[in-house]
Short mmCIF file of C-alpha atoms in Angstrom, two decimals:
data_model
loop_
_atom_site.label_atom_id
_atom_site.label_comp_id
_atom_site.label_asym_id
_atom_site.label_seq_id
_atom_site.Cartn_x
_atom_site.Cartn_y
_atom_site.Cartn_z
CA MET X 1 -5.42 11.77 21.92
CA SER X 2 -6.03 13.90 18.55
CA ASN X 3 -3.68 16.38 17.32
CA ILE X 4 -3.73 20.03 16.50
CA TYR X 5 -1.65 19.56 12.99
CA HIS X 6 -4.44 17.56 11.11
CA LYS X 7 -7.15 19.52 12.59
CA CYS X 8 -5.49 22.55 11.04
CA ASN X 9 -4.70 20.28 7.47
CA ARG X 10 -8.45 19.35 7.07
CA TYR X 11 -10.42 22.08 8.67
CA CYS X 12 -8.62 25.14 6.90
CA ARG X 13 -8.60 23.89 3.64
CA GLY X 14 -11.32 26.35 2.86
CA VAL X 15 -14.28 24.26 3.60
CA THR X 16 -14.98 25.29 7.15
CA GLY X 17 -18.62 25.20 7.70
CA ALA X 18 -18.75 22.57 4.94
CA PHE X 19 -16.63 20.17 6.83
CA LEU X 20 -18.21 19.90 9.71
CA LEU X 21 -21.23 17.76 8.20
CA PRO X 22 -18.55 15.39 6.32
CA TYR X 23 -17.09 14.97 9.49
CA LEU X 24 -20.10 14.28 11.63
CA LEU X 25 -21.26 11.80 8.90
CA MET X 26 -17.96 9.71 8.73
CA ALA X 27 -17.68 9.77 12.87
CA VAL X 28 -21.17 7.98 13.12
CA PHE X 29 -21.05 6.03 10.56
CA GLY X 30 -17.45 5.13 9.83
CA GLY X 31 -15.46 6.28 12.88
CA VAL X 32 -16.95 5.14 15.99
CA PRO X 33 -18.39 1.67 14.55
CA LEU X 34 -14.74 1.14 13.14
CA PHE X 35 -13.53 2.31 16.94
CA TYR X 36 -15.87 -0.42 18.66
CA MET X 37 -14.72 -3.10 16.30
CA GLU X 38 -11.08 -2.77 16.84
CA LEU X 39 -11.41 -2.11 20.66
CA ALA X 40 -13.31 -5.42 20.68
CA LEU X 41 -11.04 -7.38 18.26
CA GLY X 42 -7.96 -6.95 20.32
CA GLN X 43 -9.83 -6.98 23.55
CA PHE X 44 -11.14 -10.43 22.36
CA HIS X 45 -8.17 -12.30 21.10
CA ARG X 46 -5.76 -10.17 22.96
CA SER X 47 -3.41 -9.72 20.01
CA GLY X 48 -1.52 -7.25 18.18
CA CYS X 49 -2.28 -5.77 14.13
CA ILE X 50 -0.40 -8.88 12.47
CA SER X 51 -1.15 -11.91 14.61
CA ILE X 52 -4.79 -11.37 15.10
CA TRP X 53 -5.33 -12.16 11.91
CA LYS X 54 -4.83 -15.91 12.31
CA HIS X 55 -7.80 -15.71 14.61
CA VAL X 56 -10.03 -14.02 12.23
CA CYS X 57 -9.01 -14.66 8.49
CA PRO X 58 -5.11 -15.88 7.93
CA ILE X 59 -5.49 -15.01 4.50
CA PHE X 60 -5.56 -11.44 5.79
CA LYS X 61 -2.76 -11.37 7.70
CA GLY X 62 -1.04 -8.74 5.04
CA ILE X 63 -3.23 -5.87 6.63
CA GLY X 64 -0.85 -5.89 9.86
CA PHE X 65 2.05 -5.81 7.72
CA ALA X 66 0.28 -2.96 5.66
CA ILE X 67 -0.71 -1.29 9.09
CA CYS X 68 3.05 -1.46 10.44
CA ILE X 69 4.39 0.32 7.32
CA ILE X 70 1.94 2.71 7.15
CA ALA X 71 2.99 3.55 10.69
CA LEU X 72 6.48 3.53 9.54
CA TYR X 73 5.95 6.32 6.97
CA ILE X 74 3.96 8.63 9.53
CA ALA X 75 6.76 8.67 11.57
CA PHE X 76 9.13 9.28 9.40
CA TYR X 77 7.41 12.57 8.43
CA TYR X 78 4.97 13.14 11.85
CA ASN X 79 8.01 13.46 14.33
CA THR X 80 9.99 16.01 11.86
CA ILE X 81 6.75 18.46 12.78
CA MET X 82 7.77 18.14 16.26
CA ALA X 83 11.37 18.87 15.63
CA TRP X 84 9.83 22.18 14.02
CA ALA X 85 7.81 22.95 17.07
CA LEU X 86 10.54 22.04 19.31
CA TYR X 87 12.81 24.20 17.31
CA TYR X 88 10.45 27.30 17.91
CA LEU X 89 10.22 26.47 21.61
CA LEU X 90 13.82 26.86 22.12
CA SER X 91 13.49 29.99 19.99
CA SER X 92 10.81 31.29 22.20
CA LEU X 93 12.92 31.20 25.08
CA ARG X 94 14.11 34.51 24.84
CA PRO X 95 12.43 38.19 25.79
CA THR X 96 11.74 38.96 21.82
CA LEU X 97 10.48 36.79 19.61
CA PRO X 98 12.71 35.94 16.44
CA TRP X 99 9.73 36.08 14.15
CA THR X 100 8.54 39.34 15.39
CA THR X 101 10.92 41.87 13.12
CA CYS X 102 12.29 42.12 9.73
CA THR X 103 15.94 42.96 10.60
CA ASN X 104 17.04 39.64 11.15
CA SER X 105 19.63 37.94 8.45
CA TRP X 106 16.88 35.92 6.72
CA ASN X 107 14.32 38.64 5.97
CA THR X 108 13.74 40.06 2.52
CA ALA X 109 12.69 43.28 1.09
CA ASN X 110 8.92 41.80 1.23
CA CYS X 111 9.14 41.61 4.78
CA ASN X 112 6.13 43.58 6.56
CA SER X 113 6.39 43.82 10.00
CA TYR X 114 3.90 45.11 12.45
CA MET X 115 2.39 45.31 16.10
CA SER X 116 -1.29 44.49 17.23
CA THR X 117 -2.12 48.14 18.02
CA ASP X 118 -1.10 49.30 14.37
CA HIS X 119 -4.35 48.67 12.38
CA ASN X 120 -3.46 50.78 9.62
CA VAL X 121 -0.53 48.51 7.89
CA SER X 122 -0.92 48.15 4.16
CA TRP X 123 -1.18 44.53 3.46
CA SER X 124 -0.17 43.76 -0.69
CA ASN X 125 -0.09 40.09 -2.33
CA SER X 126 3.75 40.77 -2.35
CA SER X 127 3.87 41.16 1.39
CA THR X 128 5.63 38.53 3.85
CA SER X 129 5.33 38.58 7.49
CA PRO X 130 8.39 38.13 9.61
CA ALA X 131 6.76 34.73 10.66
CA GLU X 132 6.36 33.32 7.42
CA GLU X 133 10.01 34.24 6.58
CA PHE X 134 11.46 32.69 9.90
CA TYR X 135 9.48 29.39 8.89
CA THR X 136 10.42 29.32 5.26
CA ARG X 137 13.81 30.60 5.48
CA HIS X 138 15.26 30.19 8.93
CA VAL X 139 13.55 26.81 10.28
CA LEU X 140 12.97 25.35 7.27
CA GLN X 141 15.64 27.11 4.53
CA VAL X 142 12.78 25.74 1.65
CA HIS X 143 14.31 28.81 -0.70
CA LEU X 144 17.46 26.63 -0.76
CA SER X 145 15.70 23.70 -2.67
CA PRO X 146 14.14 24.21 -6.30
CA GLY X 147 11.63 21.09 -5.39
CA LEU X 148 11.96 17.51 -4.94
CA HIS X 149 14.17 16.83 -7.46
CA GLN X 150 16.71 18.53 -5.43
CA LEU X 151 16.00 18.39 -1.65
CA GLY X 152 19.55 19.69 -0.78
CA SER X 153 21.29 19.25 2.37
CA VAL X 154 20.30 18.18 5.93
CA SER X 155 19.69 20.78 8.44
CA TRP X 156 21.73 20.42 11.38
CA GLN X 157 19.73 22.36 13.59
CA LEU X 158 16.39 19.92 12.90
CA ALA X 159 18.76 16.91 12.97
CA LEU X 160 19.70 17.68 16.39
CA CYS X 161 16.04 18.66 17.53
CA LEU X 162 14.61 15.59 15.90
CA LEU X 163 17.21 13.43 17.65
CA PHE X 164 16.08 14.78 20.79
CA ILE X 165 12.57 13.98 20.24
CA PHE X 166 13.34 10.40 19.19
CA THR X 167 15.66 9.93 22.78
CA ILE X 168 12.30 11.38 24.48
CA VAL X 169 10.20 8.58 22.37
CA TYR X 170 12.60 5.75 23.12
CA PHE X 171 12.65 5.98 27.24
CA SER X 172 9.11 6.58 26.90
CA ILE X 173 8.16 3.34 25.24
CA TRP X 174 10.91 1.17 25.67
CA LYS X 175 9.75 -0.56 28.73
CA GLY X 176 6.06 -1.38 27.39
CA VAL X 177 2.79 0.44 27.87
CA LYS X 178 3.36 0.65 31.45
CA THR X 179 5.98 3.15 30.91
CA SER X 180 4.46 5.01 28.10
CA GLY X 181 1.22 5.29 29.96
CA LYS X 182 2.59 6.74 33.00
CA VAL X 183 4.03 9.65 30.46
CA VAL X 184 0.75 9.84 28.59
CA TRP X 185 -1.01 11.18 31.93
CA VAL X 186 1.15 14.47 31.05
CA THR X 187 1.44 14.28 27.53
CA ALA X 188 -2.50 13.86 26.94
CA THR X 189 -3.69 16.24 29.74
CA PHE X 190 -1.47 19.53 29.75
CA PRO X 191 -2.81 20.19 25.84
CA TYR X 192 -6.24 20.31 27.16
CA LEU X 193 -5.27 23.27 29.72
CA VAL X 194 -3.54 24.73 27.17
CA LEU X 195 -6.64 24.31 24.68
CA LEU X 196 -8.67 26.15 27.21
CA ILE X 197 -6.42 29.28 27.65
CA LEU X 198 -6.11 29.74 24.45
CA LEU X 199 -9.55 29.54 23.52
CA VAL X 200 -10.07 32.18 26.22
CA ARG X 201 -7.39 34.60 24.93
CA GLY X 202 -8.62 33.83 21.43
CA ALA X 203 -12.43 34.81 22.13
CA THR X 204 -11.03 37.98 23.38
CA LEU X 205 -9.12 39.29 20.26
CA PRO X 206 -10.18 41.55 17.88
CA GLY X 207 -12.17 40.39 15.04
CA ALA X 208 -12.48 36.70 16.57
CA TRP X 209 -16.02 36.62 15.87
CA ARG X 210 -15.26 36.60 12.16
CA GLY X 211 -13.31 33.66 12.21
CA VAL X 212 -16.08 32.18 14.01
CA VAL X 213 -18.46 33.06 11.64
CA PHE X 214 -16.04 31.35 8.90
CA TYR X 215 -15.60 28.32 11.12
CA LEU X 216 -19.55 27.73 11.46
CA LYS X 217 -21.04 29.11 8.21
CA PRO X 218 -21.57 25.99 5.61
CA ASP X 219 -20.61 26.26 2.05
CA TRP X 220 -23.10 23.63 0.85
CA GLU X 221 -21.35 23.49 -2.81
CA LYS X 222 -18.38 22.31 -1.29
CA LEU X 223 -20.15 19.23 0.19
CA LEU X 224 -19.83 18.57 -3.93
CA SER X 225 -15.98 18.14 -4.04
CA THR X 226 -14.51 14.71 -3.28
CA THR X 227 -11.49 16.63 -1.13
CA VAL X 228 -13.73 17.34 1.00
CA TRP X 229 -15.27 13.81 2.00
CA ILE X 230 -11.75 12.66 1.90
CA ASP X 231 -10.32 15.16 4.16
CA ALA X 232 -12.91 14.24 6.57
CA ALA X 233 -12.27 10.63 6.59
CA ALA X 234 -8.73 11.43 6.67
CA GLN X 235 -9.36 13.29 9.85
CA ILE X 236 -11.51 10.74 11.77
CA PHE X 237 -8.83 8.04 10.92
CA PHE X 238 -5.94 10.15 12.22
CA SER X 239 -8.50 11.34 15.41
CA LEU X 240 -9.70 8.00 16.47
CA GLY X 241 -7.08 5.56 15.07
CA PRO X 242 -8.96 3.18 13.49
CA GLY X 243 -6.52 1.24 10.61
CA PHE X 244 -3.43 2.03 12.51
CA GLY X 245 -3.03 -0.96 14.93
CA VAL X 246 -3.08 1.38 17.94
CA LEU X 247 -6.23 0.35 19.20
CA LEU X 248 -5.89 -3.32 18.56
CA ALA X 249 -2.76 -3.21 20.65
CA PHE X 250 -4.02 -1.14 23.55
CA ALA X 251 -7.22 -3.17 24.03
CA SER X 252 -5.33 -6.39 23.87
CA TYR X 253 -4.05 -5.55 27.32
CA ASN X 254 -7.35 -4.78 28.91
CA PRO X 255 -8.80 -7.20 30.86
CA PHE X 256 -11.09 -9.89 28.77
CA HIS X 257 -14.30 -8.50 30.18
CA ASN X 258 -13.72 -4.65 29.96
CA ASN X 259 -16.93 -2.94 28.94
CA CYS X 260 -15.15 -1.62 25.79
CA TYR X 261 -18.12 -0.48 24.25
CA LYS X 262 -18.21 2.41 26.92
CA ASP X 263 -15.08 3.06 26.07
CA ALA X 264 -15.70 3.69 22.46
CA LEU X 265 -18.46 5.85 23.27
CA ILE X 266 -16.89 7.95 25.67
CA THR X 267 -13.34 8.10 24.11
CA SER X 268 -14.70 8.89 20.39
CA SER X 269 -17.21 11.33 21.71
CA VAL X 270 -14.41 12.84 23.67
CA ASN X 271 -12.26 13.06 20.82
CA CYS X 272 -14.82 14.68 18.30
CA LEU X 273 -15.38 17.30 21.25
CA THR X 274 -11.83 18.03 21.16
CA SER X 275 -11.55 18.58 17.67
CA PHE X 276 -14.47 20.79 17.49
CA LEU X 277 -13.08 22.65 20.39
CA SER X 278 -9.98 23.09 18.50
CA GLY X 279 -11.57 24.49 15.85
CA PHE X 280 -12.63 27.48 17.67
CA VAL X 281 -9.24 27.61 19.08
CA ILE X 282 -7.68 27.92 15.60
CA PHE X 283 -10.39 30.15 13.75
CA THR X 284 -10.43 32.80 16.43
CA VAL X 285 -6.49 33.51 15.79
CA LEU X 286 -7.36 33.30 11.98
CA GLY X 287 -10.28 36.09 12.34
CA TYR X 288 -7.98 38.13 14.60
CA MET X 289 -5.28 37.87 12.09
CA ALA X 290 -7.75 38.47 9.08
CA GLU X 291 -8.77 41.78 10.97
CA MET X 292 -4.94 43.33 11.54
CA ARG X 293 -4.57 42.67 7.78
CA GLN X 294 -7.76 43.84 6.47
CA GLN X 295 -8.50 40.81 4.38
CA ASP X 296 -10.92 37.74 4.41
CA VAL X 297 -10.52 35.04 6.95
CA SER X 298 -10.37 33.05 3.68
CA ALA X 299 -7.16 34.89 2.25
CA VAL X 300 -5.34 34.21 5.75
CA ALA X 301 -6.27 30.34 5.94
CA LYS X 302 -5.19 29.72 2.32
CA ASP X 303 -2.81 27.46 3.19
CA ALA X 304 -3.58 24.54 5.57
CA GLY X 305 -1.31 22.26 7.48
CA PRO X 306 1.79 23.46 9.16
CA SER X 307 1.61 26.91 7.79
CA LEU X 308 -1.27 27.54 10.06
CA LEU X 309 0.53 26.59 12.96
CA PHE X 310 4.09 27.80 12.21
CA ILE X 311 3.19 31.01 10.52
CA ILE X 312 -0.35 32.41 10.79
CA TYR X 313 -0.59 30.98 14.71
CA ALA X 314 2.76 31.92 15.41
CA GLU X 315 2.78 35.70 14.09
CA ALA X 316 -0.63 35.63 16.42
CA ILE X 317 0.80 34.87 19.44
CA ALA X 318 3.72 37.46 18.74
CA ASN X 319 1.08 40.42 18.48
CA MET X 320 -0.16 39.31 21.71
CA PRO X 321 0.75 40.62 25.45
CA ALA X 322 3.19 38.40 27.22
CA ALA X 323 4.13 36.56 23.96
CA THR X 324 6.81 34.37 25.13
CA PHE X 325 4.71 32.75 27.29
CA PHE X 326 1.93 32.33 24.99
CA ALA X 327 4.51 30.98 22.48
CA ILE X 328 6.30 28.61 25.31
CA ILE X 329 2.90 26.76 26.14
CA PHE X 330 1.63 26.71 22.43
CA PHE X 331 4.49 24.59 21.28
CA LEU X 332 5.03 22.48 24.07
CA MET X 333 1.43 21.36 23.45
CA ILE X 334 2.15 20.94 20.15
CA ILE X 335 5.11 18.47 21.17
CA MET X 336 3.25 16.90 23.55
CA LEU X 337 0.54 16.12 21.48
CA GLY X 338 2.79 15.02 18.77
CA LEU X 339 4.53 12.97 21.20
CA ASP X 340 1.04 11.82 22.28
CA SER X 341 0.44 10.03 18.90
CA THR X 342 4.03 8.67 18.45
CA PHE X 343 4.07 6.63 21.62
CA ALA X 344 0.71 5.13 20.22
CA GLY X 345 1.58 4.94 16.51
CA LEU X 346 4.81 2.84 17.54
CA GLU X 347 3.51 0.71 20.57
CA GLY X 348 1.31 -0.60 17.53
CA VAL X 349 4.12 -1.81 15.52
CA ILE X 350 5.95 -2.88 18.53
CA THR X 351 2.84 -5.02 20.21
CA ALA X 352 2.13 -6.73 16.32
CA MET X 353 5.69 -7.55 16.21
CA LEU X 354 6.31 -8.87 19.50
CA ASP X 355 3.05 -10.97 19.33
CA GLU X 356 4.11 -12.39 15.86
CA PHE X 357 7.44 -13.35 17.12
CA PRO X 358 7.31 -13.41 20.89
CA HIS X 359 10.02 -16.12 21.86
CA ILE X 360 12.69 -14.03 19.67
CA LEU X 361 11.29 -10.54 20.64
CA ALA X 362 10.17 -10.64 23.86
CA LYS X 363 12.73 -10.59 25.91
CA ARG X 364 14.79 -8.27 23.71
CA ARG X 365 11.98 -5.26 23.64
CA GLU X 366 14.56 -2.74 24.72
CA TRP X 367 16.66 -3.55 21.49
CA PHE X 368 14.09 -3.99 19.39
CA VAL X 369 12.65 -0.78 20.13
CA PHE X 370 15.89 1.13 19.87
CA GLY X 371 16.59 -0.61 16.36
CA LEU X 372 12.94 0.71 15.13
CA VAL X 373 13.48 4.49 16.46
CA CYS X 374 16.78 4.17 14.68
CA VAL X 375 14.90 3.24 11.09
CA CYS X 376 12.49 6.04 11.99
CA TYR X 377 15.26 8.85 12.45
CA LEU X 378 17.00 7.70 9.45
CA GLY X 379 14.14 7.18 7.51
CA ALA X 380 13.37 10.86 8.34
CA LEU X 381 16.35 12.34 7.42
CA SER X 382 15.04 13.53 4.00
CA THR X 383 12.43 15.36 5.28
CA LEU X 384 15.20 17.55 7.43
CA THR X 385 16.65 18.50 4.02
CA TYR X 386 16.05 22.32 2.62
CA GLY X 387 13.23 20.40 0.74
CA GLY X 388 12.15 18.51 3.72
CA ALA X 389 8.50 20.14 3.80
CA PHE X 390 7.96 18.86 0.24
CA VAL X 391 8.61 15.53 1.39
CA VAL X 392 6.39 15.77 4.16
CA LYS X 393 3.32 17.20 2.15
CA LEU X 394 4.03 14.16 -0.40
CA PHE X 395 3.77 11.39 2.17
CA GLU X 396 0.93 13.32 4.21
CA GLU X 397 -0.90 13.13 0.79
CA TYR X 398 -0.23 10.06 -0.43
CA ALA X 399 1.57 7.96 1.83
CA THR X 400 -1.00 7.85 5.31
CA GLY X 401 -4.77 9.02 4.17
CA PRO X 402 -5.58 7.10 1.24
CA ALA X 403 -3.66 4.15 2.46
CA VAL X 404 -5.33 4.07 5.57
CA ILE X 405 -8.54 4.03 4.25
CA THR X 406 -7.68 1.50 1.70
CA VAL X 407 -6.66 -1.09 5.02
CA VAL X 408 -9.78 -0.09 6.75
CA LEU X 409 -11.95 -1.06 4.31
CA LEU X 410 -10.21 -4.70 3.67
CA GLU X 411 -10.05 -4.83 7.55
CA VAL X 412 -13.90 -4.42 7.87
CA ILE X 413 -14.44 -6.67 4.65
CA ALA X 414 -12.64 -9.41 6.52
CA VAL X 415 -14.40 -9.13 9.89
CA SER X 416 -17.95 -8.71 8.66
CA TRP X 417 -17.77 -10.59 5.39
CA PHE X 418 -14.94 -13.66 6.05
CA TYR X 419 -15.24 -14.25 9.91
CA GLY X 420 -18.67 -13.28 10.17
CA THR X 421 -20.87 -10.54 11.88
CA THR X 422 -22.91 -13.41 13.92
CA ARG X 423 -19.39 -14.94 14.86
CA PHE X 424 -18.17 -11.28 16.03
CA CYS X 425 -21.19 -10.49 17.83
CA ASN X 426 -20.99 -13.77 19.66
CA ASP X 427 -17.49 -12.71 20.79
CA VAL X 428 -18.34 -9.10 22.23
CA HIS X 429 -21.50 -11.23 24.12
CA LEU X 430 -18.83 -13.45 25.24
CA MET X 431 -16.91 -10.68 26.71
CA LEU X 432 -19.87 -8.01 27.41
CA GLY X 433 -22.55 -9.82 28.32
CA PHE X 434 -24.47 -8.41 25.36
CA TYR X 435 -25.01 -8.32 21.87
CA PRO X 436 -24.22 -5.31 19.34
CA GLY X 437 -27.46 -3.25 17.99
CA CYS X 438 -28.69 -3.42 14.91
CA PHE X 439 -27.01 -0.02 14.22
CA TRP X 440 -23.52 -1.52 14.51
CA ARG X 441 -24.34 -4.74 12.50
CA VAL X 442 -25.26 -2.58 9.16
CA CYS X 443 -22.59 -0.20 9.78
CA TRP X 444 -19.76 -2.85 9.72
CA VAL X 445 -21.57 -4.76 7.04
CA ALA X 446 -22.77 -2.56 4.65
CA ILE X 447 -22.23 1.45 5.59
CA CYS X 448 -18.69 1.51 6.58
CA PRO X 449 -17.70 -0.51 3.46
CA CYS X 450 -19.58 1.86 0.94
CA PHE X 451 -18.48 4.72 2.56
CA LEU X 452 -14.70 4.03 2.37
CA LEU X 453 -14.94 2.73 -1.17
CA PHE X 454 -16.91 5.57 -2.27
CA ILE X 455 -13.71 7.75 -0.98
CA ILE X 456 -11.36 5.42 -2.22
CA ILE X 457 -12.89 5.55 -5.74
CA SER X 458 -13.12 9.41 -5.56
CA PHE X 459 -9.56 9.85 -4.41
CA LEU X 460 -8.30 7.58 -7.76
CA ALA X 461 -10.69 9.38 -10.07
CA PHE X 462 -9.64 12.99 -8.65
CA PRO X 463 -6.30 12.98 -7.42
CA PRO X 464 -5.49 16.10 -5.29
CA GLU X 465 -3.70 18.91 -6.78
CA VAL X 466 -0.68 19.36 -4.17
CA ARG X 467 0.96 22.57 -3.52
CA LEU X 468 3.11 23.85 -0.71
CA PHE X 469 4.23 27.28 -0.78
CA HIS X 470 4.85 28.40 -4.58
CA TYR X 471 5.71 25.04 -5.37
CA HIS X 472 3.59 23.19 -7.48
CA TYR X 473 4.31 19.34 -7.65
CA PRO X 474 4.90 18.23 -10.63
CA GLN X 475 3.32 15.26 -12.76
CA TRP X 476 5.69 12.97 -11.75
CA THR X 477 5.34 13.34 -8.08
CA THR X 478 1.94 12.28 -8.33
CA VAL X 479 3.01 8.91 -9.62
CA LEU X 480 5.92 8.98 -6.70
CA GLY X 481 3.13 9.30 -4.65
CA TYR X 482 1.15 6.56 -5.44
CA CYS X 483 3.88 4.44 -5.52
CA ILE X 484 4.43 5.42 -1.58
CA GLY X 485 0.89 4.62 -1.09
CA VAL X 486 0.69 1.37 -2.73
CA SER X 487 3.73 -0.02 -1.24
CA SER X 488 2.03 -0.18 2.24
CA PHE X 489 -1.31 -2.61 1.46
CA ILE X 490 0.41 -4.46 -1.43
CA CYS X 491 1.51 -6.75 1.07
CA VAL X 492 -2.26 -7.73 1.37
CA PRO X 493 -2.29 -9.30 -2.09
CA ALA X 494 1.03 -10.41 -1.59
CA TYR X 495 0.51 -12.16 1.50
CA MET X 496 -2.52 -13.95 0.20
CA VAL X 497 -0.42 -15.44 -2.64
CA TYR X 498 2.47 -16.62 -0.31
CA HIS X 499 -0.15 -18.10 2.00
CA LEU X 500 -1.80 -20.39 -0.82
CA LEU X 501 1.60 -21.10 -2.37
CA THR X 502 2.88 -22.23 0.88
CA ALA X 503 -0.20 -24.13 2.75
CA LYS X 504 -0.43 -27.70 2.04
CA GLY X 505 -3.19 -30.07 0.47
CA THR X 506 -5.26 -29.53 -2.25
CA PHE X 507 -6.26 -25.88 -3.94
CA LYS X 508 -9.79 -25.84 -2.19
CA GLN X 509 -8.49 -26.98 0.94
CA ARG X 510 -5.39 -24.62 1.43
CA LEU X 511 -8.63 -21.92 0.40
CA LEU X 512 -10.69 -23.21 2.72
CA LYS X 513 -8.04 -23.26 5.75
CA SER X 514 -6.83 -19.90 4.63
CA ILE X 515 -10.33 -18.42 5.67
CA THR X 516 -10.36 -20.42 8.66
CA PRO X 517 -9.70 -18.55 11.76
CA GLU X 518 -7.29 -20.41 14.65
CA PRO X 519 -8.43 -20.83 18.19
CA SER X 520 -7.14 -17.93 20.27
CA SER X 521 -4.45 -18.48 22.54
CA ASP X 522 -3.22 -16.36 25.13
CA GLY X 523 0.31 -17.88 26.14
CA HIS X 524 2.39 -15.73 23.76
CA ARG X 525 0.60 -12.55 25.43
CA ASP X 526 1.29 -13.75 28.98
CA LEU X 527 5.29 -14.22 28.21
CA ILE X 528 5.36 -10.58 26.59
CA VAL X 529 3.22 -8.80 29.61
CA THR X 530 5.90 -10.84 32.11
CA ASN X 531 8.82 -9.70 30.20
CA ALA X 532 7.56 -6.01 30.14
CA VAL X 533 6.98 -5.93 33.71
#
């Protein structure tokens, strides 16, 4: 299930219509072929993202460890955003939303409050809305931190919210996919209902058409920016999930002859259509806010990511009739979307570790999941500080998007060039009764690697200029960000060296053995499934 947060973050960087073409191209030639490839791999070899490589190309086993580290990094910051949403949800349980007035203890003299019926408000560059000050000064308290060099204390309110989030996560996944699958029926379907409600409400707001035009109107000059292509690729990977180990994990529980080809086409199509629908939900409200402030939509949408959810959208909801109702369902939707993604991400790690160490962890799944959740909570403490929002932004820009793209590049090279497209297509034929078409083969062998390599080189040549609120990230944070990103996929060359050094025989024999797949065996997976049930 795709998530609203990353849609806001990628769609709303001022690229709008220019984003749709790269997004569509990355989906057709990158996201969907990789989605299909991972489903087929997981279903055929019935293994998670670590142990599967001994059946594909043993020397690339480090890819699985890299995927697990990336999943941990995401858990460190992604669940913090859910904690913010939970704080907003609890704050919404009152007749008057607290981010509607400027008379609170956290407000400043620049606070400018207005109601939806007042269209003559004077909005200047120095004005701040009560929603902005509620988010930055009350929830995040970011004004108490000068930057990444001095994060400040941990907010105990957010720490309790995050503890509650991880408690839900633990009791949803501790028994395995059968338990989490039942929870997902709620977390995956409720957001669609809320999206439709918000879409209808947004379409009826004054000025909504301005946001829709801004969303759909192409800006061809933006296509020359590498940021657009990187954002499109990152959005596809976050939406569809290749490179996170999730598809491998869930597909490994499928029946051997399940039609994963149909699953790939239907799921990816629904996901991309949901992304497109979410764009209308977001931009109708942005057009409404631009109408109220008498500004351009580009000025309202200048800050991407959480700011759009917790400032712009929250402010728009506050000025609607029945504001409390819309606030409750909106932030409840954000939490459910986040939980849905967290279940999948952590299940990818759990399945990988249980497959790799079945006789140690299979009967101790509950304790292992508990330890994993504790590690994720402790790792997230830095994002709960007064400067935690700066840490979230750093993780998002460097530790996830570029790292995932690099891992997926290595994955598709290992499958297509080392394991072999012919062998892989034979596996698909054995499962489904037909061979993948020419389009899929060309994508796996050439188009996907070229796309991904282009994006990685572009990112290294033109790293993003990171800023959040009024804080411009200094140069040393770029170095820190690169170190965080490299720390995950450094597992790949490290394991290659380890594998070659520990194997027996001459160097040629060791090299040949390291690229020769081992026969698949389902015994360990049967043990895991039995204990999970």
